[in-house]
């Protein structure tokens, strides 16, 4: 008992106040059961394509085992610059505006730590990736949540944005294509928000980790819109598009003053991103496009399959235009997200994530990742159909 009290007091009050991830709690339960089909994890089911693995192995054979420059290997930053320009029409200077990080996760962390003073408010568009709130709090900031709805395809409206801005609002975090909803924003939709962002002089943190995973039209980066590059910190990485989650490689792009601030934190905390992972990323950008397109094509087929399947079994599901998640509503069953997810897991052994884990506006939904094989998706839908039959 006394040891427990002591240990608790050693932790800062901020850390003590953080809640453990709702996703983890659910998946620990699923992991303890046999025969569970998981639509829960937010990562590709593909192994990193061979060419990237081979590039990394070969770099090790050649003895490239030392630190790189703090900002990352210059040839990699040059490839990132070319890639962003070609794919999304955003232009960053490789020497002063691009920093290679340990996943997009580190990029989110250093972006917030670089810009926030204690008590600064950060707007977060809900439902949202589970890390934003704790990372804002760890950086001394205060998260303020903006709602989006299925009726509006989970897009942020100018009215919702304007309502929550105060004198303390410093920045807004966007994640489009979105985890968990699969929602996207077009250039025209972004343009409806720009006058408000400019009027209140907000900084934008744009997490574009799912930018390549769109179905129908190319991703529109907010940083590409007139006047936005200077106030935007663009974050992306290799985890999702190139199936490289375990390599821990991402990047952050911003104007030189902001980048210099983030570099200070990065050089004292990380020093540099792993060298062998940077080698694999270089190969991904130089020669990995066809591998990436092959994976995206299969996500597209799976997306169409699950969305049709959900509608067929009686769940309302908006058409996700990006990422690899569907976010159907389970409200028609009369159960809460958590009740539905628990029943589905315990009775039919299918693991999904209750939507309210991603914030209040995820209530009544479940997040289903379709980054899993067609065979598994088919079985999962059959099991869900059985549950729906019992619930109706
Ligand atoms: N941002 C979003 C929206 C994510 O969904 C994830 C991972 O699930 C990350 C960032 C973390 O990416 P990384 O693996 O590059 O750290």
Tab-separated table of C-alpha atoms and ligand atoms in Angstrom:
chain	number	residue	atom	x	y	z
A	1	UNK	CA	0.000	0.000	0.000
A	2	UNK	CA	2.668	2.525	1.024
A	3	UNK	CA	4.779	1.664	-2.065
A	4	UNK	CA	1.778	2.339	-4.283
A	5	UNK	CA	1.213	5.799	-2.815
A	6	UNK	CA	4.883	6.685	-3.240
A	7	UNK	CA	5.005	5.565	-6.861
A	8	UNK	CA	1.840	7.484	-7.675
A	9	UNK	CA	3.300	10.668	-6.228
A	10	UNK	CA	6.422	10.406	-8.322
A	11	UNK	CA	4.393	10.944	-11.460
A	12	UNK	CA	3.511	14.460	-12.547
A	13	UNK	CA	-0.088	15.533	-12.103
A	14	UNK	CA	-0.425	15.794	-15.906
A	15	UNK	CA	0.669	12.195	-16.404
A	16	UNK	CA	-1.559	11.017	-13.576
A	17	UNK	CA	-4.517	12.710	-15.213
A	18	UNK	CA	-4.054	10.942	-18.585
A	19	UNK	CA	-6.479	8.114	-19.247
A	20	UNK	CA	-5.112	4.869	-20.708
A	21	UNK	CA	-6.020	4.418	-24.385
A	22	UNK	CA	-9.565	3.047	-24.827
A	23	UNK	CA	-8.365	1.057	-27.822
A	24	UNK	CA	-5.733	-0.817	-25.809
A	25	UNK	CA	-8.162	-1.812	-23.069
A	26	UNK	CA	-10.485	-3.393	-25.599
A	27	UNK	CA	-7.732	-5.179	-27.479
A	28	UNK	CA	-6.190	-6.661	-24.392
A	29	UNK	CA	-9.548	-8.364	-23.895
A	30	UNK	CA	-9.676	-9.524	-27.541
A	31	UNK	CA	-6.099	-10.826	-27.337
A	32	UNK	CA	-7.049	-13.097	-24.451
A	33	UNK	CA	-9.704	-14.856	-26.606
A	34	UNK	CA	-9.301	-17.531	-29.305
A	35	UNK	CA	-10.526	-17.145	-32.893
A	36	UNK	CA	-11.163	-13.394	-32.826
A	37	UNK	CA	-11.300	-11.526	-36.150
A	38	UNK	CA	-9.878	-8.094	-35.540
A	39	UNK	CA	-11.112	-5.057	-37.419
A	40	UNK	CA	-9.527	-3.038	-34.706
A	41	UNK	CA	-5.945	-2.271	-35.434
A	42	UNK	CA	-5.096	0.803	-37.432
A	43	UNK	CA	-2.293	-0.625	-39.479
A	44	UNK	CA	-1.813	-2.230	-42.882
A	45	UNK	CA	-2.032	-6.013	-43.001
A	46	UNK	CA	0.719	-6.003	-45.655
A	47	UNK	CA	4.351	-6.680	-44.862
A	48	UNK	CA	6.602	-3.806	-45.983
A	49	UNK	CA	7.344	-4.432	-49.686
A	50	UNK	CA	10.566	-6.302	-50.285
A	51	UNK	CA	12.388	-3.500	-52.075
A	52	UNK	CA	12.304	-1.348	-48.919
A	53	UNK	CA	13.385	-4.210	-46.682
A	54	UNK	CA	16.195	-5.048	-49.087
A	55	UNK	CA	17.407	-1.440	-49.249
A	56	UNK	CA	17.617	-1.377	-45.482
A	57	UNK	CA	19.369	-4.759	-45.225
A	58	UNK	CA	21.854	-3.729	-47.884
A	59	UNK	CA	22.615	-0.470	-46.056
A	60	UNK	CA	23.383	-2.478	-42.927
A	61	UNK	CA	25.653	-4.786	-44.923
A	62	UNK	CA	27.499	-1.739	-46.158
A	63	UNK	CA	27.924	-0.580	-42.577
A	64	UNK	CA	25.557	2.425	-42.510
A	65	UNK	CA	24.976	2.165	-38.798
A	66	UNK	CA	25.868	5.646	-37.555
A	67	UNK	CA	23.673	8.662	-36.733
A	68	UNK	CA	22.512	10.775	-39.657
A	69	UNK	CA	22.235	14.554	-39.452
A	70	UNK	CA	19.637	15.648	-36.882
A	71	UNK	CA	17.146	16.659	-39.556
A	72	UNK	CA	17.549	13.359	-41.410
A	73	UNK	CA	19.628	12.351	-44.445
A	74	UNK	CA	19.605	15.179	-46.968
A	75	UNK	CA	18.895	12.846	-49.934
A	76	UNK	CA	15.778	11.636	-48.106
A	77	UNK	CA	14.639	15.204	-47.424
A	78	UNK	CA	15.176	15.996	-51.110
A	79	UNK	CA	12.989	13.022	-52.074
A	80	UNK	CA	10.311	14.144	-49.587
A	81	UNK	CA	10.364	17.616	-51.154
A	82	UNK	CA	9.967	16.194	-54.676
A	83	UNK	CA	7.275	13.786	-53.576
A	84	UNK	CA	5.149	16.419	-51.810
A	85	UNK	CA	5.465	18.790	-54.708
A	86	UNK	CA	4.540	16.201	-57.298
A	87	UNK	CA	1.686	14.548	-55.406
A	88	UNK	CA	0.120	17.387	-53.409
A	89	UNK	CA	1.510	20.606	-54.897
A	90	UNK	CA	3.128	21.746	-51.655
A	91	UNK	CA	6.655	23.009	-51.753
A	92	UNK	CA	9.120	22.820	-48.846
A	93	UNK	CA	12.850	23.466	-48.911
A	94	UNK	CA	14.735	20.249	-48.033
A	95	UNK	CA	17.419	22.047	-46.037
A	96	UNK	CA	15.326	24.402	-43.939
A	97	UNK	CA	11.722	23.239	-44.018
A	98	UNK	CA	11.737	19.428	-43.698
A	99	UNK	CA	12.607	17.334	-40.648
A	100	UNK	CA	12.626	13.521	-40.604
A	101	UNK	CA	11.048	12.194	-37.388
A	102	UNK	CA	10.447	8.981	-35.492
A	103	UNK	CA	7.024	8.377	-37.017
A	104	UNK	CA	4.300	10.955	-37.484
A	105	UNK	CA	3.847	10.448	-33.728
A	106	UNK	CA	7.045	12.307	-32.900
A	107	UNK	CA	6.139	14.989	-35.422
A	108	UNK	CA	2.798	15.636	-33.661
A	109	UNK	CA	4.548	15.795	-30.307
A	110	UNK	CA	7.300	18.219	-31.305
A	111	UNK	CA	4.925	20.405	-33.308
A	112	UNK	CA	2.765	20.925	-30.221
A	113	UNK	CA	5.671	21.323	-27.833
A	114	UNK	CA	7.300	23.855	-30.149
A	115	UNK	CA	4.294	26.169	-30.358
A	116	UNK	CA	2.370	25.887	-27.086
A	117	UNK	CA	2.693	27.946	-23.945
A	118	UNK	CA	0.908	26.713	-20.819
A	119	UNK	CA	-2.843	27.194	-21.131
A	120	UNK	CA	-2.887	27.737	-24.900
A	121	UNK	CA	-5.958	26.189	-26.461
A	122	UNK	CA	-5.771	23.779	-29.390
A	123	UNK	CA	-8.862	22.976	-31.427
A	124	UNK	CA	-9.262	19.308	-32.236
A	125	UNK	CA	-11.764	18.082	-34.818
A	126	UNK	CA	-13.726	15.130	-33.444
A	127	UNK	CA	-13.981	12.173	-33.785
A	128	UNK	CA	-10.202	12.174	-33.684
A	129	UNK	CA	-7.065	10.074	-33.421
A	130	UNK	CA	-6.637	9.081	-29.779
A	131	UNK	CA	-3.191	10.631	-29.297
A	132	UNK	CA	-4.042	14.272	-29.900
A	133	UNK	CA	-5.635	15.000	-26.532
A	134	UNK	CA	-2.906	13.469	-24.330
A	135	UNK	CA	-0.099	14.940	-26.418
A	136	UNK	CA	-1.667	18.426	-26.231
A	137	UNK	CA	-1.951	18.063	-22.447
A	138	UNK	CA	1.636	16.839	-22.150
A	139	UNK	CA	2.706	19.964	-24.037
A	140	UNK	CA	0.862	22.143	-21.490
A	141	UNK	CA	-2.013	22.952	-23.821
A	142	UNK	CA	-5.762	22.672	-23.425
A	143	UNK	CA	-7.704	20.676	-26.040
A	144	UNK	CA	-11.011	22.102	-27.216
A	145	UNK	CA	-13.138	19.717	-29.242
A	146	UNK	CA	-15.078	20.557	-32.389
A	147	UNK	CA	-17.841	18.252	-33.514
A	148	UNK	CA	-18.471	16.690	-36.891
A	149	UNK	CA	-21.335	14.418	-37.870
A	150	UNK	CA	-22.083	11.553	-40.236
A	151	UNK	CA	-24.847	13.644	-41.846
A	152	UNK	CA	-22.101	16.053	-42.899
A	153	UNK	CA	-19.625	13.283	-43.889
A	154	UNK	CA	-17.507	14.218	-40.829
A	155	UNK	CA	-16.335	17.471	-42.417
A	156	UNK	CA	-15.681	20.520	-40.263
A	157	UNK	CA	-18.111	23.374	-40.893
A	158	UNK	CA	-17.164	27.075	-40.600
A	159	UNK	CA	-19.924	27.570	-37.976
A	160	UNK	CA	-18.521	24.861	-35.699
A	161	UNK	CA	-15.009	26.280	-36.073
A	162	UNK	CA	-15.944	29.872	-35.310
A	163	UNK	CA	-17.999	28.981	-32.224
A	164	UNK	CA	-15.057	27.537	-30.311
A	165	UNK	CA	-12.370	30.153	-30.911
A	166	UNK	CA	-11.326	32.182	-27.862
A	167	UNK	CA	-8.475	34.570	-27.086
A	168	UNK	CA	-6.396	31.591	-25.972
A	169	UNK	CA	-6.820	29.597	-29.201
A	170	UNK	CA	-3.405	29.041	-30.725
A	171	UNK	CA	-3.849	26.255	-33.240
A	172	UNK	CA	-6.125	23.698	-34.797
A	173	UNK	CA	-5.257	20.072	-35.566
A	174	UNK	CA	-6.745	18.536	-38.696
A	175	UNK	CA	-6.552	14.927	-39.742
A	176	UNK	CA	-7.922	14.443	-43.239
A	177	UNK	CA	-8.255	11.765	-44.575
A	178	UNK	CA	-9.527	11.001	-41.115
A	179	UNK	CA	-8.893	8.359	-38.525
A	180	UNK	CA	-11.453	7.093	-37.411
A	181	UNK	CA	-14.162	8.210	-39.874
A	182	UNK	CA	-12.498	8.006	-43.294
A	183	UNK	CA	-13.802	11.545	-43.956
A	184	UNK	CA	-11.909	13.871	-46.308
A	185	UNK	CA	-11.990	17.580	-47.189
A	186	UNK	CA	-11.883	18.978	-50.722
A	187	UNK	CA	-10.066	22.192	-51.641
A	188	UNK	CA	-13.453	23.922	-51.944
A	189	UNK	CA	-14.427	22.788	-48.443
A	190	UNK	CA	-11.085	23.910	-47.021
A	191	UNK	CA	-11.670	27.328	-48.592
A	192	UNK	CA	-14.803	27.855	-46.479
A	193	UNK	CA	-12.621	27.630	-43.340
A	194	UNK	CA	-9.720	29.807	-44.464
A	195	UNK	CA	-11.225	33.254	-43.746
A	196	UNK	CA	-11.859	32.183	-40.119
A	197	UNK	CA	-8.395	30.682	-39.717
A	198	UNK	CA	-6.870	33.882	-41.094
A	199	UNK	CA	-9.111	36.245	-39.133
A	200	UNK	CA	-8.123	34.598	-35.830
A	201	UNK	CA	-4.515	34.050	-36.873
A	202	UNK	CA	-4.635	30.328	-36.076
A	203	UNK	CA	-1.803	27.950	-36.701
A	204	UNK	CA	-2.729	24.714	-38.436
A	205	UNK	CA	-1.290	21.313	-37.655
A	206	UNK	CA	-2.284	19.087	-40.544
A	207	UNK	CA	-1.783	15.378	-39.950
A	208	UNK	CA	-1.767	13.956	-43.487
A	209	UNK	CA	-0.552	10.457	-42.677
A	210	UNK	CA	-3.412	8.979	-44.775
A	211	UNK	CA	-2.944	11.372	-47.733
A	212	UNK	CA	-2.207	8.596	-50.227
A	213	UNK	CA	-5.188	6.514	-49.137
A	214	UNK	CA	-8.030	8.192	-51.000
A	215	UNK	CA	-10.616	6.554	-53.191
A	216	UNK	CA	-11.996	8.613	-56.000
A	217	UNK	CA	-9.946	11.781	-56.012
A	218	UNK	CA	-6.530	12.943	-54.865
A	219	UNK	CA	-6.044	14.320	-51.363
A	220	UNK	CA	-6.170	18.119	-51.110
A	221	UNK	CA	-3.614	19.436	-48.644
A	222	UNK	CA	-4.649	22.548	-46.742
A	223	UNK	CA	-1.007	23.670	-46.995
A	224	UNK	CA	-1.408	23.962	-50.790
A	225	UNK	CA	-4.117	26.635	-50.526
A	226	UNK	CA	-3.259	30.304	-50.960
A	227	UNK	CA	-1.646	31.830	-47.858
A	228	UNK	CA	-1.730	28.598	-45.865
A	229	UNK	CA	1.787	27.219	-46.174
A	230	UNK	CA	3.216	29.734	-43.748
A	231	UNK	CA	0.738	28.990	-40.975
A	232	UNK	CA	0.624	25.203	-41.498
A	233	UNK	CA	2.752	22.489	-39.950
A	234	UNK	CA	2.340	19.521	-42.283
A	235	UNK	CA	2.877	16.059	-40.828
A	236	UNK	CA	3.108	12.779	-42.678
A	237	UNK	CA	5.065	9.546	-42.769
A	238	UNK	CA	5.625	6.105	-44.178
A	239	UNK	CA	3.586	3.928	-41.796
A	240	UNK	CA	0.302	3.738	-43.669
A	241	UNK	CA	0.892	4.265	-47.399
A	242	UNK	CA	4.039	2.118	-47.519
A	243	UNK	CA	3.046	-0.399	-44.823
A	244	UNK	CA	5.989	0.634	-42.643
A	245	UNK	CA	4.497	1.031	-39.165
A	246	UNK	CA	7.320	-0.764	-37.362
A	247	UNK	CA	10.068	1.261	-38.996
A	248	UNK	CA	9.005	4.393	-37.118
A	249	UNK	CA	9.575	6.948	-39.799
A	250	UNK	CA	7.726	10.167	-40.486
A	251	UNK	CA	8.391	13.819	-41.253
A	252	UNK	CA	7.258	17.320	-40.488
A	253	UNK	CA	7.348	20.304	-42.827
A	254	UNK	CA	7.005	23.941	-41.832
A	255	UNK	CA	8.449	27.401	-42.393
A	256	UNK	CA	12.133	27.733	-41.308
A	257	UNK	CA	11.434	29.454	-37.963
A	258	UNK	CA	8.990	26.757	-36.858
A	259	UNK	CA	11.183	23.995	-38.171
A	260	UNK	CA	14.185	25.355	-36.261
A	261	UNK	CA	12.101	25.235	-33.070
A	262	UNK	CA	11.026	21.644	-33.662
A	263	UNK	CA	14.592	20.675	-34.578
A	264	UNK	CA	15.771	21.899	-31.167
A	265	UNK	CA	13.407	19.502	-29.403
A	266	UNK	CA	14.169	16.664	-31.821
A	267	UNK	CA	17.940	16.985	-31.496
A	268	UNK	CA	17.841	16.873	-27.710
A	269	UNK	CA	15.302	14.075	-27.436
A	270	UNK	CA	15.751	11.818	-30.502
A	271	UNK	CA	18.980	13.002	-32.070
A	272	UNK	CA	17.880	11.527	-35.393
A	273	UNK	CA	15.429	9.008	-36.835
A	274	UNK	CA	16.794	5.440	-37.247
A	275	UNK	CA	19.323	5.301	-40.085
A	276	UNK	CA	18.233	1.941	-41.508
A	277	UNK	CA	14.625	3.115	-41.592
A	278	UNK	CA	15.675	6.261	-43.456
A	279	UNK	CA	17.358	4.030	-46.042
A	280	UNK	CA	14.131	2.079	-46.534
A	281	UNK	CA	12.132	5.310	-46.813
A	282	UNK	CA	14.495	6.639	-49.474
A	283	UNK	CA	13.835	3.507	-51.511
A	284	UNK	CA	10.070	3.821	-50.918
A	285	UNK	CA	10.019	7.324	-52.390
A	286	UNK	CA	12.364	6.520	-55.257
A	287	UNK	CA	10.911	3.205	-56.409
A	288	UNK	CA	7.991	2.201	-54.174
A	289	UNK	CA	5.071	3.850	-56.003
A	290	UNK	CA	3.819	0.685	-57.728
A	291	UNK	CA	3.915	-1.305	-54.470
A	292	UNK	CA	1.943	1.445	-52.782
A	293	UNK	CA	-0.627	1.583	-55.578
A	294	UNK	CA	-1.126	-2.165	-55.397
A	295	UNK	CA	-1.930	-1.937	-51.673
A	296	UNK	CA	-4.243	1.052	-52.156
A	297	UNK	CA	-6.161	-0.793	-54.868
A	298	UNK	CA	-6.828	-3.641	-52.473
A	299	UNK	CA	-7.994	-1.209	-49.753
A	300	UNK	CA	-10.367	0.256	-52.327
A	301	UNK	CA	-11.909	-3.166	-53.047
A	302	UNK	CA	-12.194	-3.979	-49.363
A	303	UNK	CA	-13.747	-0.598	-48.624
A	304	UNK	CA	-16.450	-1.111	-51.235
A	305	UNK	CA	-17.073	-4.590	-49.895
A	306	UNK	CA	-17.452	-3.614	-46.214
A	307	UNK	CA	-19.498	-0.485	-46.827
A	308	UNK	CA	-21.964	-2.469	-48.984
A	309	UNK	CA	-21.912	-5.243	-46.395
A	310	UNK	CA	-22.719	-2.915	-43.477
A	311	UNK	CA	-25.592	-1.346	-45.381
A	312	UNK	CA	-26.881	-4.779	-46.325
A	313	UNK	CA	-27.020	-5.923	-42.677
A	314	UNK	CA	-28.858	-2.774	-41.621
A	315	UNK	CA	-26.122	-0.420	-40.381
A	316	UNK	CA	-26.038	3.130	-41.714
A	317	UNK	CA	-22.558	3.786	-43.068
A	318	UNK	CA	-21.284	6.890	-44.805
A	319	UNK	CA	-18.935	6.315	-47.728
A	320	UNK	CA	-15.400	6.805	-46.379
A	321	UNK	CA	-13.356	8.604	-49.038
A	322	UNK	CA	-10.011	7.972	-47.396
A	323	UNK	CA	-7.823	6.107	-44.853
A	324	UNK	CA	-8.763	2.449	-44.199
A	325	UNK	CA	-11.607	2.793	-41.736
A	326	UNK	CA	-15.388	2.568	-41.972
A	327	UNK	CA	-17.389	4.235	-39.210
A	328	UNK	CA	-20.925	2.814	-39.324
A	329	UNK	CA	-23.645	3.902	-36.930
A	330	UNK	CA	-25.003	1.278	-34.539
A	331	UNK	CA	-27.638	3.650	-33.139
A	332	UNK	CA	-30.465	1.689	-34.820
A	333	UNK	CA	-29.714	-1.294	-32.555
A	334	UNK	CA	-30.512	0.749	-29.440
A	335	UNK	CA	-27.104	-0.159	-28.005
A	336	UNK	CA	-24.278	2.240	-27.192
A	337	UNK	CA	-21.012	1.917	-29.136
A	338	UNK	CA	-19.363	0.120	-26.229
A	339	UNK	CA	-22.314	-2.227	-25.651
A	340	UNK	CA	-22.427	-3.143	-29.328
A	341	UNK	CA	-18.668	-3.675	-29.538
A	342	UNK	CA	-18.684	-5.791	-26.410
A	343	UNK	CA	-21.575	-7.963	-27.614
A	344	UNK	CA	-19.894	-8.392	-30.990
A	345	UNK	CA	-16.678	-9.457	-29.335
A	346	UNK	CA	-18.145	-11.743	-26.698
A	347	UNK	CA	-20.873	-13.348	-28.822
A	348	UNK	CA	-19.369	-13.366	-32.309
A	349	UNK	CA	-15.653	-12.846	-31.726
A	350	UNK	CA	-15.247	-9.799	-33.925
A	351	UNK	CA	-13.208	-6.931	-32.494
A	352	UNK	CA	-14.051	-3.358	-33.495
A	353	UNK	CA	-13.408	-0.095	-31.649
A	354	UNK	CA	-16.304	1.758	-29.952
A	355	UNK	CA	-16.633	5.136	-31.654
A	356	UNK	CA	-16.722	7.187	-28.450
A	357	UNK	CA	-13.083	6.233	-27.801
A	358	UNK	CA	-12.429	8.904	-30.446
A	359	UNK	CA	-14.474	11.527	-28.613
A	360	UNK	CA	-18.070	12.475	-27.873
A	361	UNK	CA	-19.044	12.851	-31.510
A	362	UNK	CA	-18.044	9.239	-32.163
A	363	UNK	CA	-20.907	8.117	-29.900
A	364	UNK	CA	-23.240	5.612	-31.549
A	365	UNK	CA	-20.594	4.482	-34.057
A	366	UNK	CA	-17.981	1.754	-34.280
A	367	UNK	CA	-14.640	1.979	-36.072
A	368	UNK	CA	-13.862	-0.943	-38.347
A	369	UNK	CA	-10.499	-1.136	-40.039
A	370	UNK	CA	-10.647	-2.831	-43.429
A	371	UNK	CA	-6.875	-3.207	-43.600
A	372	UNK	CA	-7.376	-6.947	-43.336
A	373	UNK	CA	-7.894	-9.735	-45.890
A	374	UNK	CA	-11.128	-10.104	-47.886
A	375	UNK	CA	-11.536	-13.548	-46.389
A	376	UNK	CA	-11.479	-12.152	-42.850
A	377	UNK	CA	-13.783	-9.297	-43.820
A	378	UNK	CA	-16.265	-11.744	-45.291
A	379	UNK	CA	-16.295	-13.845	-42.117
A	380	UNK	CA	-16.556	-10.736	-39.938
A	381	UNK	CA	-19.587	-9.523	-41.892
A	382	UNK	CA	-21.276	-12.926	-41.604
A	383	UNK	CA	-20.764	-12.842	-37.858
A	384	UNK	CA	-22.039	-9.263	-37.632
A	385	UNK	CA	-25.102	-10.202	-39.666
A	386	UNK	CA	-25.868	-12.963	-37.152
A	387	UNK	CA	-25.656	-10.472	-34.282
A	388	UNK	CA	-27.832	-7.966	-36.127
A	389	UNK	CA	-30.395	-10.739	-36.710
A	390	UNK	CA	-30.576	-11.391	-32.975
A	391	UNK	CA	-30.815	-7.699	-32.141
A	392	UNK	CA	-33.679	-6.906	-34.508
B	1	LIG	N1	-1.695	10.118	-37.058
B	1	LIG	C1	-2.788	9.361	-37.224
B	1	LIG	C2	-4.059	10.022	-37.600
B	1	LIG	C3	-2.735	7.970	-37.040
B	1	LIG	O1	-3.841	7.236	-37.231
B	1	LIG	C4	-1.511	7.382	-36.641
B	1	LIG	C5	-1.434	5.942	-36.373
B	1	LIG	O2	-2.414	5.226	-36.282
B	1	LIG	C6	-0.396	8.215	-36.476
B	1	LIG	C7	-0.516	9.566	-36.690
B	1	LIG	C8	0.942	7.655	-36.062
B	1	LIG	O3	1.715	7.375	-37.180
B	1	LIG	P1	3.213	6.856	-37.067
B	1	LIG	O4	3.187	5.377	-37.137
B	1	LIG	O5	3.883	7.460	-38.273
B	1	LIG	O6	3.777	7.372	-35.800
